[in-house]
Every structure is written in structure tokens, then in C-alpha cells.
CSV table of C-alpha atoms in Angstrom, one decimal:
chain,number,residue,atom,x,y,z
B,1,MET,CA,82.2,-75.7,124.9
B,2,ARG,CA,85.2,-74.2,126.2
B,3,PHE,CA,88.1,-75.8,126.4
B,4,GLY,CA,91.6,-74.5,129.2
B,5,ILE,CA,95.0,-74.6,128.6
B,6,GLN,CA,94.6,-77.6,130.3
B,7,PHE,CA,92.9,-79.6,128.1
B,8,LYS,CA,94.4,-79.2,125.6
B,9,LEU,CA,97.8,-79.0,126.0
B,10,VAL,CA,96.8,-82.9,127.0
B,11,VAL,CA,95.5,-83.7,123.7
B,12,GLY,CA,97.7,-81.9,122.4
B,13,LEU,CA,100.7,-83.9,123.1
B,14,LEU,CA,97.9,-87.9,123.6
B,15,LEU,CA,97.6,-86.7,120.2
B,16,ILE,CA,101.4,-86.7,118.8
B,17,ALA,CA,102.4,-89.4,121.7
B,18,ILE,CA,99.2,-91.7,119.6
B,19,VAL,CA,100.1,-90.5,116.6
B,20,PRO,CA,103.7,-92.4,115.4
B,21,LEU,CA,102.2,-95.4,117.8
B,22,LEU,CA,99.2,-95.6,115.0
B,23,VAL,CA,101.6,-95.4,111.9
B,24,SER,CA,104.2,-97.8,114.0
B,25,ALA,CA,101.1,-100.9,114.4
B,26,LEU,CA,100.2,-100.1,111.3
B,27,LEU,CA,103.6,-100.4,109.6
B,28,VAL,CA,105.5,-102.8,111.0
B,29,ASP,CA,104.2,-105.3,109.7
B,30,GLN,CA,105.5,-104.5,106.4
B,31,ILE,CA,108.9,-103.6,107.9
B,32,GLY,CA,109.4,-106.1,109.6
B,33,GLU,CA,108.0,-108.7,106.7
B,34,VAL,CA,110.1,-106.0,104.3
B,35,ALA,CA,113.3,-106.8,105.8
B,36,GLN,CA,113.0,-110.2,107.1
B,37,ASN,CA,113.0,-111.4,103.6
B,38,PHE,CA,115.7,-109.3,103.1
B,39,ALA,CA,117.8,-111.0,104.9
B,40,SER,CA,116.3,-114.5,104.6
B,41,ASN,CA,117.3,-114.4,100.6
B,42,GLU,CA,120.9,-113.0,101.8
B,43,ALA,CA,121.3,-116.5,103.7
B,44,ASP,CA,120.2,-118.5,101.3
B,45,ARG,CA,121.9,-117.3,98.9
B,46,LEU,CA,125.6,-117.6,101.2
B,47,ARG,CA,124.1,-120.8,102.9
B,48,PRO,CA,125.1,-123.4,100.1
B,49,PRO,CA,128.2,-122.5,99.7
B,50,LEU,CA,129.2,-122.5,103.4
B,51,VAL,CA,127.6,-126.0,103.2
B,52,LYS,CA,129.8,-127.2,100.6
B,53,ALA,CA,132.9,-125.8,102.3
B,54,GLU,CA,132.2,-127.1,105.1
B,55,ARG,CA,132.0,-130.9,104.1
B,56,ALA,CA,135.3,-129.7,101.4
B,57,TYR,CA,136.6,-129.3,105.1
B,58,ARG,CA,136.0,-132.6,106.7
B,59,GLU,CA,136.8,-134.5,103.2
B,60,LEU,CA,140.0,-132.5,103.9
B,61,VAL,CA,140.8,-134.0,107.0
B,62,ALA,CA,139.4,-137.6,106.8
B,63,ALA,CA,141.8,-137.9,103.4
B,64,ARG,CA,145.3,-136.0,105.2
B,65,LYS,CA,144.4,-138.5,108.0
B,66,ALA,CA,144.0,-141.5,105.7
B,67,ALA,CA,147.6,-140.3,103.8
B,68,TYR,CA,149.2,-140.5,107.6
B,69,ARG,CA,147.6,-143.7,108.6
B,70,GLU,CA,149.3,-145.0,105.0
B,71,ALA,CA,152.4,-143.3,104.7
B,72,GLY,CA,153.2,-145.3,108.2
B,73,ARG,CA,152.7,-149.1,106.9
B,74,ARG,CA,154.7,-148.0,104.1
B,75,ILE,CA,157.6,-146.9,106.4
B,76,ALA,CA,157.2,-149.6,108.6
B,77,GLY,CA,156.6,-152.2,105.9
B,78,ARG,CA,160.4,-150.5,104.9
B,79,LEU,CA,162.2,-150.6,108.7
B,80,ARG,CA,160.3,-154.7,109.1
B,81,GLY,CA,163.0,-155.6,105.4
B,82,LEU,CA,166.5,-154.0,107.1
B,83,PRO,CA,169.1,-156.1,108.9
B,84,LEU,CA,168.6,-154.4,112.6
B,85,TRP,CA,166.7,-156.1,114.3
B,86,THR,CA,167.4,-159.9,114.7
B,87,PRO,CA,169.3,-161.8,116.1
B,88,GLU,CA,170.4,-158.4,118.6
B,89,VAL,CA,168.7,-154.5,118.3
B,90,ASP,CA,171.9,-152.7,115.7
B,91,VAL,CA,170.4,-149.9,118.7
B,92,ALA,CA,173.0,-147.2,117.1
B,93,ALA,CA,172.3,-148.3,113.1
B,94,ALA,CA,168.6,-147.8,113.9
B,95,GLN,CA,168.8,-144.5,115.3
B,96,ARG,CA,170.4,-143.6,112.0
B,97,GLU,CA,168.3,-145.5,110.0
B,98,LEU,CA,165.0,-143.2,112.1
B,99,GLY,CA,167.5,-139.7,111.8
B,100,ARG,CA,166.8,-140.7,107.9
B,101,LEU,CA,163.4,-141.1,107.8
B,102,LEU,CA,163.1,-138.1,109.6
B,103,ALA,CA,164.8,-135.9,106.4
B,104,GLN,CA,162.8,-137.8,104.3
B,105,GLU,CA,159.1,-137.9,105.5
B,106,GLU,CA,156.2,-135.4,107.0
B,107,VAL,CA,157.2,-137.5,110.7
B,108,ALA,CA,157.9,-135.5,113.9
B,109,ARG,CA,159.1,-138.4,116.0
B,110,ALA,CA,160.3,-142.2,115.1
B,111,VAL,CA,160.5,-144.5,118.0
B,112,VAL,CA,160.3,-148.2,118.1
B,113,THR,CA,159.5,-149.8,121.3
B,114,ARG,CA,159.1,-153.5,122.5
B,115,ALA,CA,155.9,-155.0,123.9
B,116,ASP,CA,156.3,-154.2,127.0
B,117,GLY,CA,156.5,-149.8,126.4
B,118,THR,CA,160.6,-150.6,126.4
B,119,ILE,CA,161.9,-147.6,124.1
B,120,VAL,CA,164.4,-149.3,121.7
B,121,ALA,CA,165.4,-146.7,119.5
B,122,GLN,CA,163.6,-143.4,118.7
B,123,ALA,CA,164.6,-139.9,116.9
B,124,VAL,CA,162.5,-136.3,117.1
B,125,SER,CA,162.9,-133.8,114.5
B,126,ASP,CA,162.0,-129.5,114.8
B,127,LEU,CA,158.9,-129.7,113.7
B,128,LEU,CA,157.3,-130.9,116.9
B,129,PRO,CA,154.8,-128.5,118.0
B,130,GLY,CA,155.7,-125.2,119.5
B,131,GLN,CA,158.6,-124.6,117.4
B,132,PRO,CA,157.2,-124.3,113.6
B,133,THR,CA,154.5,-120.9,113.9
B,134,GLY,CA,150.9,-120.8,113.0
B,135,ARG,CA,148.9,-124.0,115.0
B,136,TRP,CA,150.7,-127.8,114.7
B,137,ARG,CA,148.3,-131.0,115.8
B,138,ASP,CA,150.2,-134.0,115.9
B,139,PHE,CA,148.6,-137.6,114.8
B,140,THR,CA,150.2,-140.4,116.0
B,141,VAL,CA,150.3,-143.9,113.1
B,142,VAL,CA,151.6,-147.7,115.5
B,143,GLU,CA,152.6,-150.6,113.1
B,144,PRO,CA,154.5,-153.9,114.3
B,145,LEU,CA,157.5,-154.4,113.6
B,146,VAL,CA,159.0,-157.2,114.0
B,147,ASP,CA,159.3,-160.6,116.9
B,148,GLY,CA,157.1,-158.1,118.9
B,149,LEU,CA,159.0,-155.0,117.7
B,150,ARG,CA,156.7,-151.6,116.6
B,151,LEU,CA,157.1,-148.3,114.8
B,152,GLU,CA,154.8,-145.2,116.4
B,153,LEU,CA,155.1,-142.3,114.0
B,154,THR,CA,154.1,-139.2,115.5
B,155,PHE,CA,153.5,-136.9,112.1
B,156,VAL,CA,151.5,-133.5,112.7
B,157,ALA,CA,149.9,-129.7,110.1
B,158,ARG,CA,148.9,-127.0,110.4
B,159,VAL,CA,145.6,-127.2,112.2
B,160,ASP,CA,144.2,-123.3,111.6
B,161,PHE,CA,142.2,-124.6,109.3
B,162,LEU,CA,140.3,-126.6,111.5
B,163,ASP,CA,139.6,-123.4,113.4
B,164,ASP,CA,138.1,-122.2,110.3
B,165,LEU,CA,135.7,-125.1,110.4
B,166,GLU,CA,135.2,-124.9,114.1
B,167,GLU,CA,134.2,-121.3,113.4
B,168,LEU,CA,132.0,-122.0,110.0
B,169,GLY,CA,130.3,-125.1,111.7
B,170,TYR,CA,129.2,-122.6,114.3
B,171,VAL,CA,128.2,-120.3,111.3
B,172,LEU,CA,125.3,-122.7,109.6
B,173,ALA,CA,124.9,-123.6,113.4
B,174,GLU,CA,122.9,-119.4,114.3
B,175,ARG,CA,122.3,-119.5,111.2
B,176,ARG,CA,119.8,-122.5,111.6
B,177,ASP,CA,118.6,-121.3,114.9
B,178,VAL,CA,118.1,-118.0,113.2
B,179,ASP,CA,115.3,-120.1,110.7
B,180,ALA,CA,114.0,-121.6,113.3
B,181,PHE,CA,113.0,-118.2,115.0
B,182,ARG,CA,112.2,-116.1,112.6
B,183,ARG,CA,109.5,-118.6,112.0
B,184,GLY,CA,107.8,-115.9,115.1
B,185,LEU,CA,110.0,-113.2,115.1
B,186,PRO,CA,106.4,-110.9,113.5
B,187,ARG,CA,104.7,-111.6,116.2
B,188,SER,CA,106.2,-111.0,118.6
B,189,TYR,CA,108.7,-107.9,116.9
B,190,ARG,CA,105.3,-106.2,116.5
B,191,THR,CA,103.9,-107.3,120.0
B,192,ALA,CA,106.9,-105.9,121.5
B,193,PHE,CA,107.4,-102.6,119.8
B,194,LEU,CA,104.0,-101.4,119.9
B,195,LEU,CA,103.8,-102.3,123.8
B,196,LEU,CA,107.0,-99.9,123.7
B,197,VAL,CA,105.7,-97.5,122.4
B,198,GLY,CA,102.5,-98.2,124.7
B,199,GLY,CA,104.9,-97.3,127.6
B,200,VAL,CA,106.3,-94.2,126.7
B,201,VAL,CA,101.9,-92.7,125.3
B,202,VAL,CA,101.5,-93.2,129.1
B,203,VAL,CA,104.6,-92.2,130.2
B,204,VAL,CA,104.4,-88.2,128.0
B,205,THR,CA,100.8,-88.6,129.3
B,206,ALA,CA,101.0,-88.5,132.4
B,207,ALA,CA,104.2,-86.4,132.5
B,208,SER,CA,101.6,-83.9,129.9
B,209,LEU,CA,99.4,-84.1,133.0
B,210,VAL,CA,101.3,-82.7,135.4
B,211,LEU,CA,102.5,-80.4,133.3
B,212,ALA,CA,99.8,-79.1,131.9
B,213,ARG,CA,98.1,-78.7,135.5
B,214,ARG,CA,101.1,-76.5,136.5
B,215,ILE,CA,101.5,-74.3,134.0
B,216,THR,CA,97.6,-73.9,133.9
B,217,ARG,CA,97.1,-73.8,137.8
B,218,ARG,CA,100.1,-70.6,137.4
B,219,VAL,CA,98.3,-69.1,134.0
B,220,GLU,CA,94.8,-69.0,136.6
B,221,GLN,CA,96.6,-67.2,138.7
B,222,LEU,CA,97.3,-64.5,136.8
B,223,ALA,CA,93.4,-64.6,135.8
B,224,ALA,CA,92.3,-64.4,138.7
B,225,GLY,CA,95.2,-61.2,139.6
B,226,THR,CA,93.8,-59.2,136.3
B,227,ARG,CA,90.0,-59.8,137.3
B,228,GLU,CA,90.7,-58.1,141.1
B,229,VAL,CA,92.2,-55.8,139.2
B,230,ALA,CA,89.2,-55.4,137.0
B,231,ARG,CA,87.4,-54.8,139.5
B,232,GLY,CA,89.7,-51.4,141.6
B,233,ASN,CA,91.2,-53.7,143.7
B,234,LEU,CA,95.0,-52.1,142.7
B,235,ALA,CA,96.1,-54.2,145.9
B,236,ALA,CA,95.7,-57.5,144.1
B,237,ARG,CA,99.2,-59.3,143.3
B,238,VAL,CA,99.6,-62.5,141.3
B,239,ASP,CA,103.1,-65.1,142.8
B,240,VAL,CA,103.9,-67.0,140.5
B,241,PRO,CA,107.0,-69.2,140.6
B,242,GLY,CA,109.6,-70.2,138.7
B,243,ARG,CA,112.2,-68.2,135.5
B,244,ASP,CA,110.8,-68.7,132.8
B,245,GLU,CA,108.4,-67.3,130.5
B,246,LEU,CA,105.0,-67.2,133.0
B,247,GLY,CA,107.6,-65.7,136.0
B,248,GLU,CA,107.8,-62.7,134.3
B,249,LEU,CA,104.7,-62.2,132.9
B,250,SER,CA,104.3,-62.1,136.8
B,251,ASP,CA,106.9,-59.7,137.9
B,252,ALA,CA,105.6,-57.6,134.8
B,253,PHE,CA,102.0,-57.9,136.0
B,254,ASN,CA,103.3,-57.3,139.9
B,255,ARG,CA,105.0,-53.6,138.7
B,256,MET,CA,102.9,-52.4,136.6
B,257,VAL,CA,99.5,-53.0,139.2
B,258,GLU,CA,101.4,-51.0,141.6
B,259,GLN,CA,102.4,-48.4,138.9
B,260,LEU,CA,98.7,-48.1,138.4
B,261,GLU,CA,98.3,-47.5,142.0
B,262,GLN,CA,101.1,-45.2,141.9
B,263,HIS,CA,99.6,-43.2,139.2
B,264,ARG,CA,95.9,-43.0,140.7
B,265,ALA,CA,97.5,-41.7,144.3
B,266,GLN,CA,99.2,-39.0,142.0
B,267,ILE,CA,96.4,-38.3,140.3
B,268,GLY,CA,93.8,-38.3,143.0
B,269,HIS,CA,97.2,-35.9,144.7
B,270,LEU,CA,96.8,-33.9,141.3
B,271,GLN,CA,92.4,-33.3,141.2
B,272,LYS,CA,92.6,-32.7,145.1
B,273,MET,CA,95.2,-30.1,144.3
B,274,SER,CA,93.5,-28.2,141.3
B,275,ALA,CA,90.1,-28.1,143.7
B,276,TRP,CA,92.4,-26.4,146.2
B,277,GLN,CA,94.3,-24.4,143.9
B,278,ASP,CA,90.5,-23.0,142.1
B,279,VAL,CA,89.7,-22.8,145.6
B,280,ALA,CA,92.7,-21.1,147.3
B,281,ARG,CA,92.1,-18.4,144.1
B,282,ARG,CA,89.6,-17.0,144.8
B,283,LEU,CA,90.2,-17.4,149.0
B,284,ALA,CA,92.9,-15.2,148.6
B,285,HIS,CA,90.7,-12.6,146.7
B,286,GLU,CA,87.9,-12.8,148.9
B,287,ILE,CA,90.5,-12.5,152.1
B,288,LYS,CA,93.1,-9.5,150.0
B,289,ASN,CA,90.6,-7.3,149.3
B,290,PRO,CA,88.8,-6.6,152.6
B,291,LEU,CA,91.2,-6.3,154.6
B,292,THR,CA,93.5,-2.4,153.5
B,293,PRO,CA,90.2,-1.3,154.7
B,294,ILE,CA,90.3,-3.3,158.3
B,295,GLN,CA,93.6,-2.0,158.7
B,296,LEU,CA,92.8,1.9,157.1
B,297,ALA,CA,90.0,1.8,159.5
B,298,VAL,CA,91.5,0.7,162.5
B,299,GLN,CA,94.4,3.9,162.7
B,300,GLN,CA,92.2,6.1,161.6
B,301,VAL,CA,90.0,5.4,164.1
B,302,VAL,CA,93.2,4.8,166.9
B,303,SER,CA,94.3,8.1,165.2
B,304,SER,CA,90.9,10.3,165.5
B,305,TYR,CA,90.7,9.2,169.3
B,306,ARG,CA,91.4,13.2,170.8
B,307,GLY,CA,90.2,12.7,174.9
B,308,ASN,CA,91.9,12.2,177.9
B,309,ASP,CA,91.0,9.3,178.9
B,310,GLU,CA,94.4,7.5,179.0
B,311,ARG,CA,92.5,3.7,180.3
B,312,TYR,CA,90.3,3.9,176.6
B,313,ALA,CA,93.5,5.0,174.6
B,314,ALA,CA,94.9,2.1,175.7
B,315,MET,CA,92.7,-0.4,175.0
B,316,LEU,CA,92.2,1.6,171.6
B,317,ARG,CA,96.2,0.5,171.0
B,318,ASP,CA,95.5,-2.6,171.8
B,319,MET,CA,92.9,-3.2,169.6
B,320,GLN,CA,95.0,-2.4,166.9
B,321,GLU,CA,98.0,-3.9,167.5
B,322,ILE,CA,96.3,-7.0,167.7
B,323,VAL,CA,94.3,-6.7,164.6
B,324,GLU,CA,97.3,-6.0,163.2
B,325,GLU,CA,98.8,-8.5,163.8
B,326,GLU,CA,95.8,-11.1,162.1
B,327,ILE,CA,95.6,-8.8,159.2
B,328,ALA,CA,99.4,-10.1,158.9
B,329,GLY,CA,99.0,-13.8,159.1
B,330,LEU,CA,96.2,-12.9,156.9
B,331,ARG,CA,98.5,-11.5,154.3
B,332,ARG,CA,100.6,-14.6,155.4
B,333,LEU,CA,98.1,-16.8,154.3
B,334,VAL,CA,97.2,-14.9,151.3
B,335,ASP,CA,100.8,-15.2,150.1
B,336,ALA,CA,100.8,-18.9,150.3
B,337,PHE,CA,96.9,-19.5,148.8
B,338,ARG,CA,98.5,-17.2,145.8
B,339,SER,CA,101.7,-19.3,145.1
B,340,LEU,CA,99.2,-22.2,145.5
B,341,SER,CA,97.2,-21.3,143.4
B,342,ARG,CA,100.1,-19.7,141.1
B,343,LEU,CA,102.2,-22.2,140.4
B,344,PRO,CA,103.8,-21.9,137.2
B,345,ARG,CA,103.6,-24.9,134.3
B,346,ALA,CA,106.9,-26.7,134.4
B,347,GLN,CA,109.3,-26.2,131.2
B,348,PRO,CA,111.8,-29.6,131.4
B,349,GLU,CA,114.9,-29.7,130.0
B,350,PRO,CA,118.4,-31.4,130.6
B,351,LEU,CA,119.2,-30.5,133.5
B,352,ASP,CA,122.5,-31.7,136.0
B,353,VAL,CA,121.4,-31.9,139.8
B,354,ALA,CA,124.6,-30.9,140.8
B,355,VAL,CA,123.5,-27.4,139.6
B,356,VAL,CA,120.0,-26.9,141.5
B,357,VAL,CA,121.2,-28.5,144.9
B,358,ALA,CA,124.5,-25.1,144.4
B,359,ASP,CA,121.1,-22.6,143.4
B,360,LEU,CA,119.9,-24.1,146.8
B,361,ALA,CA,123.8,-24.1,148.7
B,362,ARG,CA,123.9,-20.4,147.6
B,363,GLU,CA,120.4,-19.4,149.5
B,364,PRO,CA,122.2,-17.2,152.8
B,365,GLU,CA,120.1,-19.4,155.3
B,366,PHE,CA,120.9,-22.9,154.2
B,367,THR,CA,124.1,-22.2,154.0
B,368,ASP,CA,125.1,-23.3,156.8
B,369,ARG,CA,122.3,-26.3,157.1
B,370,LEU,CA,122.9,-28.3,154.4
B,371,ALA,CA,126.0,-30.9,154.5
B,372,VAL,CA,126.0,-32.1,150.3
B,373,THR,CA,127.1,-35.6,149.1
B,374,PRO,CA,127.7,-36.0,145.2
B,375,PRO,CA,127.7,-38.9,143.6
B,376,ALA,CA,131.2,-39.7,141.2
B,377,ASP,CA,129.2,-39.3,137.9
B,378,ALA,CA,126.7,-36.0,136.5
B,379,VAL,CA,122.9,-36.8,136.9
B,380,THR,CA,121.3,-35.9,134.1
B,381,VAL,CA,117.3,-34.8,134.3
B,382,ARG,CA,114.6,-33.3,132.6
B,383,GLY,CA,113.2,-30.2,134.7
B,384,ASP,CA,112.6,-27.1,135.7
B,385,ARG,CA,115.0,-25.0,137.3
B,386,LEU,CA,113.1,-22.9,138.7
B,387,LEU,CA,110.2,-25.7,140.2
B,388,LEU,CA,113.0,-28.5,141.0
B,389,ARG,CA,115.1,-25.3,142.9
B,390,ARG,CA,111.6,-24.6,144.1
B,391,LEU,CA,110.7,-28.2,145.1
B,392,LEU,CA,114.6,-28.8,147.2
B,393,ALA,CA,113.9,-26.0,148.9
B,394,ASN,CA,110.8,-26.8,150.6
B,395,LEU,CA,112.3,-29.8,152.0
B,396,VAL,CA,115.4,-28.2,153.1
B,397,GLU,CA,112.8,-25.8,155.4
B,398,ASN,CA,111.1,-28.3,156.4
B,399,ALA,CA,113.9,-30.6,158.3
B,400,VAL,CA,115.0,-27.4,159.0
B,401,HIS,CA,112.3,-26.6,161.1
B,402,ALA,CA,112.1,-30.3,161.9
B,403,ALA,CA,115.5,-29.9,163.6
B,404,PRO,CA,116.1,-27.0,164.9
B,405,ASP,CA,120.4,-27.0,165.5
B,406,GLY,CA,121.0,-30.2,163.0
B,407,ARG,CA,122.2,-30.4,160.2
B,408,VAL,CA,120.5,-31.3,156.3
B,409,TYR,CA,121.3,-33.9,154.1
B,410,LEU,CA,121.0,-33.4,150.0
B,411,ALA,CA,122.7,-36.6,148.7
B,412,TRP,CA,121.5,-37.8,144.6
B,413,GLU,CA,122.4,-41.0,142.6
B,414,ARG,CA,121.0,-42.2,138.5
B,415,ASP,CA,118.7,-45.9,139.4
B,416,GLY,CA,118.5,-47.5,135.8
B,417,ASP,CA,115.5,-45.0,133.9
B,418,VAL,CA,115.0,-42.4,137.0
B,419,ALA,CA,117.3,-39.4,139.4
B,420,ARG,CA,117.0,-40.3,143.1
B,421,VAL,CA,117.2,-36.6,145.2
B,422,TYR,CA,117.2,-38.3,149.3
B,423,VAL,CA,117.0,-34.9,152.0
B,424,ASP,CA,117.6,-36.5,155.3
B,425,ASP,CA,117.0,-34.3,158.3
B,426,GLU,CA,118.5,-35.1,162.5
B,427,GLY,CA,114.8,-34.2,163.3
B,428,PRO,CA,112.5,-36.9,165.1
B,429,GLY,CA,110.7,-38.3,162.4
B,430,VAL,CA,107.0,-38.9,161.2
B,431,PRO,CA,104.9,-40.2,163.0
B,432,PRO,CA,103.1,-42.5,161.5
B,433,ASP,CA,99.5,-41.8,161.9
B,434,ARG,CA,100.4,-38.7,160.6
B,435,ARG,CA,103.1,-40.4,157.4
B,436,ASP,CA,99.5,-41.0,154.8
B,437,ALA,CA,98.9,-36.9,155.7
B,438,ILE,CA,102.0,-35.0,155.2
B,439,PHE,CA,101.6,-34.2,151.6
B,440,GLU,CA,97.9,-32.7,151.6
B,441,PRO,CA,97.4,-28.6,151.8
B,442,TYR,CA,96.7,-27.4,154.9
B,443,ILE,CA,98.5,-30.1,157.0
B,444,THR,CA,101.5,-29.7,159.5
B,445,SER,CA,102.5,-29.8,162.8
B,446,LYS,CA,103.7,-26.0,162.9
B,447,GLU,CA,103.1,-23.2,165.0
B,448,HIS,CA,102.8,-20.5,162.1
B,449,GLY,CA,103.1,-22.6,159.0
B,450,THR,CA,100.0,-22.6,156.5
B,451,GLY,CA,100.4,-27.2,155.8
B,452,LEU,CA,101.5,-26.5,151.7
B,453,GLY,CA,104.7,-26.6,151.6
B,454,LEU,CA,105.4,-30.8,151.1
B,455,ALA,CA,102.0,-30.0,149.4
B,456,ILE,CA,103.5,-28.1,146.2
B,457,ALA,CA,106.7,-30.0,146.6
B,458,LYS,CA,105.0,-33.4,146.3
B,459,LYS,CA,103.2,-30.8,143.0
B,460,ILE,CA,106.4,-30.1,141.6
B,461,ALA,CA,107.3,-33.2,141.5
B,462,LEU,CA,104.5,-35.1,139.7
B,463,ASP,CA,104.3,-32.2,137.1
B,464,HIS,CA,107.7,-33.1,135.3
B,465,GLY,CA,106.8,-36.8,135.8
B,466,GLY,CA,108.3,-38.0,139.1
B,467,ASP,CA,107.2,-38.5,142.9
B,468,LEU,CA,108.2,-37.5,146.4
B,469,ALA,CA,107.1,-39.9,148.8
B,470,LEU,CA,108.6,-40.7,153.0
B,471,ALA,CA,111.1,-42.7,152.3
B,472,PRO,CA,109.5,-46.2,155.1
B,473,GLU,CA,113.1,-46.8,157.0
B,474,PRO,CA,114.3,-43.7,159.2
B,475,ALA,CA,117.3,-41.8,157.3
B,476,PRO,CA,120.6,-42.1,158.5
B,477,ALA,CA,120.6,-39.3,160.1
B,478,GLY,CA,118.3,-40.2,162.9
B,479,GLY,CA,115.3,-38.0,160.9
B,480,ALA,CA,113.3,-37.8,158.0
B,481,ARG,CA,114.1,-39.2,154.5
B,482,PHE,CA,112.5,-38.0,151.6
B,483,VAL,CA,113.5,-39.1,148.5
B,484,VAL,CA,112.3,-37.2,144.7
B,485,THR,CA,112.1,-39.7,142.2
B,486,LEU,CA,112.7,-37.5,138.6
B,487,PRO,CA,113.4,-38.8,134.7
B,488,VAL,CA,116.5,-38.9,133.7
B,489,ALA,CA,117.7,-37.1,130.2
B,490,ALA,CA,120.5,-37.1,127.7
B,491,PRO,CA,122.9,-34.5,128.8
B,492,ALA,CA,122.2,-31.4,126.6
């Protein structure tokens, strides 16, 4: 079976996504069990010391409270034996006694009150909460004195250890929750993990379908264009969007087909020119041979007449003039045939375009007609100096005939690996119905033209590995623009 790129891409991405899912499904239970056992063992090791610490904290708090109550009973018993309360309370002495009490005991505040809450005497030390550093808590102990009087003692102690006790309680509570949750962790964890990875597989599969379809559609366009070219349709082009490798391949394909089309046209032109050269060679030979005998025979007929008939003599002279004029036209045609059939083989070498233009500008018939615009930097091509001068001479002569009173504009530039020479005129331009035939031999719009100038110029350009074309847009001067393309070369 033949599988397309889209199918292969989807299957490949699906396998990439499924393999981790299958491996995870096989190993997730073991991984979870190992992790849980490790955590469980560690927790089991720490739980007994934590429980003992909590018990010790609670016993410490209970012992501290019991010690404060015992201290309160002891202080109250000692104060009852002092003669401060009957028959009247000696407030000043009571105040002094309470002050000594605060200095001797861990008491922050001592107050003697009656049954109705009236304060009889009190003393306050600097151990009240808020004054010492750290966190403190007060414990109040109330003991009876005599005759309805009672003693309120406020003890203070640092309670930072109580925060530790509460935190320890939270840890133990969380541990109990973890123990309860651990029994249900493997199944829920496994399910959640598989659902997560399964969702990733679905997303990857959907994305792979979209990506594969996008890629294969562009590949199919390239394949369709290739099939069209294989059938001989060099006008086929592909339009693959994007700036990636496929987009670059599409542009390269279009450039290749365009070059193939140009090369096919060039080869066809060269083949046609080769056939015309052979025909021109034969015609030149066949036409040239009888021209001289015909001319001599006519001259002999005219000169041998000795009669007195002026009318007949005038007719002979007119005949001689017509024949000689036609023979001159045939000689020009023969010379054109010979120039077409005897084009020398190009011998390219590094050549500055400015040198060829300078040779052309020195010819008298072009000196006053050329307007040359050289580039800023020299442009060196691989060309035959004599043939390139003939090529440009044919183009300039054609431009002069197109606009007898106008100027011819000549400029050149380098464009990457090629040089372009522009020949512009101020004439009416080339009619659309003649654009495709102007480079064909013996196609001309001039009264006495042979139709070989542009054909020879194009052949010279093709022999140099370049081309000659008529620009699709008019020249800046308003007439036709001919563009000569030549391969560049390093300076000699």
C-alpha cells in the first residue's frame, strides 16, 4: 500500500504521544507506591516523637498552672497572719507589704478587694504583659483573706512555647489527614494523571491533523505543478504560501520553470536562426552568381543599340536604370544574407561595458544621437567586444530609424549575477500585435529593411549566455526599451 505524507505524519505524532502514555500507565502505580511508602515511612518515624512532645507540652502547661495556684494559696496564708486587716485595714502598711510581695514572687499584680469589688490596696510590678519582650500571658489566682477580704494575684509567664504547642498540634492533625488521604491516593492520582496525558494526546492528534493537512496540501500543489511541467506546460506555476522550506521550494520551482520556458524559447530561436542561416547561405550563393551577368547583359544591350529611334533608346536607358536599381537592392539583400550566415563564433572575455559603449559612440552616425548614462561603478561582463558592439549598433540603428529626429538613450547596471544594458528611443514604440515577432528574421516595418538586425542582435546575446528582450513597459523617453542581459565576470 502507498501511504501519503499526511498519514505518516499523523501516525508518527500519534505514536510519539501514545508511547509516554502507555509507559506512564504501566509505571505510575509503582512510582506512586514507592513515593507513598517513602513518605509514609518517614512520617511513621517522626510521629511518635511528635506525639510525645505534644504530651510533654500539655503536661508543662498543666504543671505551671498548678504551681501558680499553689503559690497563690501560700501567699494568701502568709498575708492572713499579718496584723493589717483588723480592726481597720492599714492601707499604707498593706501597700508596702504587697510591694515586698511583688519583689519576692513572680507576681505582676496583687490586689486586695472587699466582697463588693472595692479595692482596698494594690501593687503592680513591671512584669505586666507588653513591657517584657516576647509573648506573655497572665494567670489570675483568687484566694480569701479575712473578714470578707480577698486577694487577687496575677502571675505572668512567657507563652511562646504555647505557639509551638499549637503548631505541633496542627502538624499532627495534618498527618492524620494525610494518612486518611493516602489510602485513596493511588487510584485518584493514577486517574488524574492518565486523563491529563490523554488530553495531551487528543490535543497533539488534532494539531497533527491540522499540521499534516497544511503540509500535504502544499506538497500536493508542488506535485501538481511538477506533473504539469512534465506534460510540457511550462506556463504552470504554483502558489504555496509561507516563508518556510516549502515556500522557498515553491519560489525556486517557479523560477526554474520560468528559466526553462526562457531557455526553450531561446533554444527555439537559435534553432530557427540556424535554419535561416543555412537558407541565407544558399540564397546568397544562388542570388549573387547571376547578378553580374545580368547587369553586364543589360549594359551590353543598351550600349549596342545604334539606331536613331530616340524613343526606343530612352526605353532602353530606363530599363537599364531599373535593372541596376533592382540589382543593387538584391546585392544589399545578399550582403544581409551573408552577414546572417557568417556570424563569427563568440569568444567571450572579461570586458567593461563602458569600452563597448565608447566604441559605439565614436561611430559618426551615432555620435550626435547617443545620450549615455554610465553607472557609478564599472560593470564587467564576459563578452566578445566586436560582437557586442555589433549588437548595440543594431539596437541603436533600429532606435534611430524609429525616431529620426529623436535621441537614443543608453544606460547599464549590474543586477546580481547579470548586467543589464538599456537602449531607449523616443519613437512610437512597438504595436502589441508585433511584439512577439520583432526578433524573427525578415520581419520588419521599414521600407528598405531586411528584418535581420534584431534577429542578429538576439542571436549574439544568446551566444553570450544572455538574452535580448523588449521591455513590457515603455521607455522613460516614451518609446520602446530594449534590454540586453549579459553574465557578469570578475575584472581582468
